[in-house]
Amino acid sequence: METKFFTTDTHMGAVHLNVNFMDNSIRFYTDIIGLKVIERNSQYTMLGTGEQPLLYLYETTSPRKARQAGLYHMAFLVPSRTELGNVFQHLINTGYPLSGASDHFVSEAIYLQDPEGNGIEIYRDVPSMEWTYDDNGFINMGTVEMDYQGVLDANDGSSFNGLHPDTVMGHVHLSVKELPETIKFYEDVFGLDVMTLYGSQAAFMSAAGYHHHLGLNTWGRAEDTAELNDPGLRKYEINFPNFEDFEYFKNKLTELGLTTDRDGNSELVRDPNGIGIRVMFKQ
């Protein structure tokens, strides 16, 4: 029996961030990104689309470390080019600085950073029938300039009222200390496949043939292991589709000699960089 978390219609769960300035971060993620506050309590603020949580914010007083393993960017996947055009026009209207806009052959993406330096991608997928592969079976992913005008022309002219309700966390891209060890962890523990490599510095992994659920890179030359309360990525979620697979996964961790911590109704496992992964069965 194999762990079957990743299926053709599965995406990542919510991302959890530690921030130094909660109110400022909430304003950014609501006014600029277009998420809505679902819940705010003494522990965290939950944001998402409708009732679907995509982001949790926790306040911390710890200073940010320059070369810590953690988040490179989190990627919000919108359901169409029209929706990407709506977001793009909104971001232009706000005047908030963008980091870039790219065509990756499998997707079109807009990049920016939140006020505390956390990377954000907002993207739409190119239909999978248009994806191509090299002779080794790796998916062809690259980075060229996005067709700015084409994306803007695709918007429907409606006023921006937030990210579309069908927006999901399409993938999470991590800054890691060492690539081969991290790849092996996600292969062995989660059954992910390497979809393509960028030399010896980046890998893109998924299952069920998606271009990537997880990106890994050493571009930031991370040296410090991720810590739970440091600014930046606190943890990210992987949700299993059924209880049977969730139980199988927990047994697999035991067989591999990996320990977990209880995290509410879920388990928290750490990758070789100390990055927390909240593994849960979502009913």
Coordinates of N, CA and C in Angstrom, one line a residue, residues 118-226:
N118 N 8.4 37.9 3.4 CA 7.9 36.5 3.0 C 7.5 36.5 1.6
G119 N 8.0 35.6 0.8 CA 7.7 35.5 -0.6 C 6.3 35.0 -0.9
I120 N 5.7 35.6 -1.9 CA 4.4 35.2 -2.4 C 4.4 35.1 -3.9
E121 N 3.7 34.0 -4.3 CA 3.5 33.8 -5.8 C 1.9 33.7 -5.9
I122 N 1.4 34.4 -6.9 CA 0.0 34.2 -7.3 C 0.0 33.7 -8.8
Y123 N -0.6 32.6 -9.1 CA -0.4 32.0 -10.4 C -1.6 31.3 -10.9
R124 N -1.6 31.0 -12.2 CA -2.6 30.2 -12.8 C -1.9 29.1 -13.6
D125 N -2.5 27.9 -13.7 CA -1.9 26.8 -14.4 C -2.3 26.9 -15.9
V126 N -1.3 26.6 -16.7 CA -1.6 26.3 -18.1 C -2.2 25.0 -18.2
P127 N -3.2 24.7 -19.0 CA -3.8 23.4 -19.1 C -2.7 22.3 -19.3
S128 N -2.9 21.2 -18.5 CA -1.8 20.2 -18.5 C -1.6 19.5 -19.9
M129 N -2.6 19.6 -20.7 CA -2.4 19.0 -22.1 C -1.3 19.8 -22.9
E130 N -1.0 21.0 -22.4 CA 0.0 21.8 -23.1 C 1.4 21.7 -22.5
W131 N 1.5 21.0 -21.4 CA 2.8 20.8 -20.8 C 3.7 19.9 -21.7
T132 N 5.0 20.1 -21.7 CA 5.9 19.2 -22.5 C 7.0 18.7 -21.5
Y133 N 7.6 17.6 -22.1 CA 8.6 16.9 -21.3 C 9.8 16.7 -22.1
D134 N 11.0 16.6 -21.4 CA 12.2 16.3 -22.1 C 12.5 14.8 -22.3
D135 N 13.6 14.4 -22.9 CA 13.8 13.0 -23.2 C 14.0 12.2 -22.0
N136 N 14.3 12.8 -20.8 CA 14.5 12.1 -19.5 C 13.2 12.0 -18.8
G137 N 12.1 12.5 -19.3 CA 10.8 12.5 -18.7 C 10.5 13.6 -17.7
F138 N 11.5 14.6 -17.6 CA 11.3 15.7 -16.7 C 10.4 16.7 -17.4
I139 N 9.5 17.4 -16.7 CA 8.7 18.4 -17.2 C 9.5 19.6 -17.6
N140 N 9.1 20.2 -18.7 CA 9.8 21.4 -19.1 C 9.3 22.7 -18.4
M141 N 10.1 23.2 -17.5 CA 9.7 24.4 -16.7 C 10.9 25.4 -16.9
G142 N 10.5 26.6 -17.2 CA 11.6 27.6 -17.4 C 11.0 28.9 -16.8
T143 N 11.8 30.0 -17.1 CA 11.4 31.3 -16.6 C 11.6 32.3 -17.8
V144 N 10.5 32.8 -18.3 CA 10.6 33.9 -19.3 C 9.6 35.0 -18.9
E145 N 9.7 36.1 -19.6 CA 8.8 37.2 -19.2 C 7.4 36.8 -19.5
M146 N 6.5 37.1 -18.6 CA 5.1 36.9 -18.7 C 4.5 37.8 -19.8
D147 N 3.5 37.4 -20.5 CA 2.8 38.2 -21.4 C 1.9 39.1 -20.6
Y148 N 2.5 40.2 -20.2 CA 1.7 41.1 -19.3 C 0.4 41.6 -19.9
Q149 N 0.5 42.0 -21.1 CA -0.8 42.6 -21.7 C -1.8 41.5 -21.9
G150 N -1.4 40.3 -22.3 CA -2.3 39.2 -22.4 C -3.0 38.9 -21.1
V151 N -2.3 38.9 -20.0 CA -2.9 38.6 -18.7 C -3.9 39.7 -18.3
L152 N -3.4 40.9 -18.5 CA -4.3 42.0 -18.2 C -5.6 42.1 -19.1
D153 N -5.4 41.7 -20.3 CA -6.6 41.7 -21.2 C -7.6 40.6 -20.9
A154 N -7.1 39.6 -20.2 CA -7.9 38.4 -19.8 C -8.9 38.8 -18.6
N155 N -8.6 39.9 -17.9 CA -9.5 40.2 -16.8 C -10.8 40.6 -17.3
D156 N -11.8 40.4 -16.4 CA -13.2 40.6 -16.9 C -13.8 42.0 -16.5
G157 N -12.9 42.9 -16.0 CA -13.3 44.2 -15.7 C -14.1 44.4 -14.5
S158 N -14.3 43.4 -13.7 CA -15.1 43.5 -12.5 C -14.2 44.1 -11.4
S159 N -14.9 44.7 -10.4 CA -14.1 45.3 -9.3 C -13.5 44.1 -8.5
F160 N -12.4 44.4 -7.9 CA -11.7 43.3 -7.1 C -12.3 43.2 -5.7
N161 N -12.8 42.0 -5.4 CA -13.4 41.8 -4.1 C -12.7 40.7 -3.3
G162 N -11.4 40.5 -3.7 CA -10.6 39.5 -3.0 C -10.3 38.3 -3.9
L163 N -9.5 37.4 -3.5 CA -9.1 36.3 -4.3 C -10.4 35.4 -4.5
H164 N -10.4 34.8 -5.7 CA -11.6 34.0 -6.0 C -11.8 32.9 -5.0
P165 N -13.0 32.5 -4.7 CA -13.3 31.5 -3.6 C -12.6 30.1 -3.9
D166 N -12.3 29.8 -5.2 CA -11.7 28.6 -5.5 C -10.2 28.6 -5.5
T167 N -9.6 29.7 -5.0 CA -8.2 29.8 -4.9 C -7.7 28.8 -3.8
V168 N -6.6 28.1 -4.1 CA -6.0 27.1 -3.2 C -4.5 27.4 -3.0
M169 N -3.9 26.7 -2.1 CA -2.5 26.8 -2.0 C -1.9 25.8 -2.9
G170 N -1.5 26.3 -4.1 CA -1.0 25.4 -5.1 C 0.3 24.7 -4.9
H171 N 1.2 25.4 -4.3 CA 2.5 24.8 -3.9 C 3.2 25.6 -2.9
V172 N 4.2 25.0 -2.3 CA 5.0 25.7 -1.3 C 6.5 25.5 -1.8
H173 N 7.2 26.6 -1.8 CA 8.6 26.6 -2.2 C 9.5 26.9 -1.0
L174 N 10.5 26.0 -0.7 CA 11.3 26.1 0.5 C 12.7 26.4 0.2
S175 N 13.3 27.2 1.1 CA 14.8 27.5 1.1 C 15.4 26.5 2.0
V176 N 16.3 25.6 1.5 CA 16.8 24.5 2.3 C 18.3 24.6 2.4
K177 N 18.8 23.8 3.4 CA 20.3 23.8 3.6 C 21.0 22.9 2.7
E178 N 20.5 21.8 2.3 CA 21.2 20.8 1.5 C 20.1 20.1 0.7
L179 N 20.3 20.0 -0.6 CA 19.3 19.6 -1.6 C 19.1 18.0 -1.6
P180 N 20.2 17.2 -1.8 CA 20.0 15.8 -2.0 C 19.3 15.2 -0.7
E181 N 19.7 15.5 0.5 CA 19.1 15.0 1.7 C 17.6 15.3 1.8
T182 N 17.3 16.6 1.4 CA 15.9 17.0 1.5 C 15.1 16.3 0.4
I183 N 15.6 16.2 -0.8 CA 14.9 15.4 -1.8 C 14.5 14.0 -1.3
K184 N 15.6 13.3 -0.8 CA 15.4 12.0 -0.3 C 14.3 11.9 0.8
F185 N 14.3 12.8 1.7 CA 13.3 12.9 2.7 C 11.9 12.9 2.1
Y186 N 11.6 13.8 1.2 CA 10.3 13.9 0.6 C 9.9 12.8 -0.3
E187 N 10.9 12.1 -0.9 CA 10.7 10.9 -1.7 C 10.3 9.8 -0.7
D188 N 11.1 9.6 0.3 CA 10.8 8.4 1.2 C 9.6 8.6 2.1
V189 N 9.4 9.8 2.6 CA 8.3 10.0 3.6 C 7.0 10.3 2.9
F190 N 7.0 11.1 1.9 CA 5.7 11.5 1.2 C 5.5 10.9 -0.2
G191 N 6.5 10.2 -0.7 CA 6.3 9.5 -2.0 C 6.3 10.5 -3.1
L192 N 6.9 11.7 -3.0 CA 7.0 12.7 -4.0 C 8.0 12.3 -5.1
D193 N 7.7 12.7 -6.3 CA 8.7 12.4 -7.4 C 9.3 13.7 -7.8
V194 N 10.6 13.7 -8.3 CA 11.2 14.8 -8.8 C 10.7 15.0 -10.2
M195 N 10.1 16.2 -10.5 CA 9.5 16.5 -11.8 C 10.5 17.2 -12.7
T196 N 11.4 18.0 -12.1 CA 12.5 18.6 -12.8 C 13.5 19.1 -11.9
L197 N 14.8 19.3 -12.4 CA 15.9 19.8 -11.6 C 16.4 21.1 -12.3
Y198 N 16.8 22.1 -11.5 CA 17.6 23.2 -12.0 C 19.0 23.0 -11.5
G199 N 19.8 22.3 -12.3 CA 21.2 22.0 -11.9 C 21.2 21.3 -10.6
S200 N 22.2 21.7 -9.8 CA 22.3 21.1 -8.4 C 21.7 22.0 -7.3
Q201 N 21.0 23.0 -7.7 CA 20.5 24.0 -6.7 C 19.0 24.0 -6.5
A202 N 18.2 23.4 -7.3 CA 16.8 23.5 -7.1 C 16.1 22.2 -7.7
A203 N 15.1 21.8 -7.0 CA 14.3 20.7 -7.4 C 12.8 21.0 -7.3
F204 N 12.0 20.4 -8.2 CA 10.5 20.6 -8.1 C 9.9 19.2 -8.0
M205 N 9.1 19.0 -7.0 CA 8.6 17.7 -6.7 C 7.1 17.6 -6.6
S206 N 6.5 16.5 -7.0 CA 5.1 16.3 -6.9 C 4.7 14.9 -6.9
A207 N 3.5 14.6 -6.9 CA 2.9 13.3 -7.2 C 1.7 13.5 -8.1
A208 N 1.2 12.4 -8.7 CA 0.1 12.4 -9.5 C 0.3 13.3 -10.8
G209 N 1.6 13.6 -11.1 CA 1.9 14.2 -12.3 C 1.7 15.8 -12.4
Y210 N 1.4 16.4 -11.2 CA 1.3 17.8 -11.2 C 2.7 18.4 -11.4
H211 N 2.9 19.6 -11.9 CA 4.2 20.2 -12.2 C 5.0 20.3 -10.9
H212 N 4.4 20.8 -9.8 CA 5.1 20.7 -8.5 C 4.1 21.1 -7.4
H213 N 4.1 20.3 -6.4 CA 3.5 20.7 -5.1 C 4.5 21.3 -4.2
L214 N 5.8 21.0 -4.4 CA 6.9 21.4 -3.5 C 8.1 21.8 -4.3
G215 N 8.6 23.0 -4.1 CA 9.9 23.5 -4.6 C 10.9 23.5 -3.5
L216 N 12.1 23.2 -3.9 CA 13.3 23.2 -3.0 C 14.4 23.9 -3.6
N217 N 15.1 24.8 -2.9 CA 16.3 25.4 -3.5 C 17.3 25.8 -2.4
T218 N 18.6 25.9 -2.9 CA 19.7 26.3 -2.0 C 20.2 27.7 -2.4
W219 N 19.4 28.5 -3.2 CA 19.8 29.8 -3.7 C 20.1 30.7 -2.5
G220 N 19.4 30.6 -1.4 CA 19.6 31.6 -0.3 C 20.7 31.2 0.6
R221 N 21.4 30.1 0.3 CA 22.5 29.6 1.1 C 22.1 29.5 2.6
A222 N 21.0 28.9 2.8 CA 20.5 28.7 4.2 C 21.6 27.9 5.0
E223 N 21.8 28.4 6.2 CA 22.8 27.8 7.2 C 22.1 27.4 8.5
D224 N 21.1 28.1 8.9 CA 20.5 27.9 10.2 C 19.2 27.0 10.0
T225 N 19.0 26.1 11.0 CA 17.9 25.2 11.0 C 16.6 26.0 11.4
A226 N 15.5 25.7 10.8 CA 14.3 26.4 11.1 C 13.9 26.2 12.6

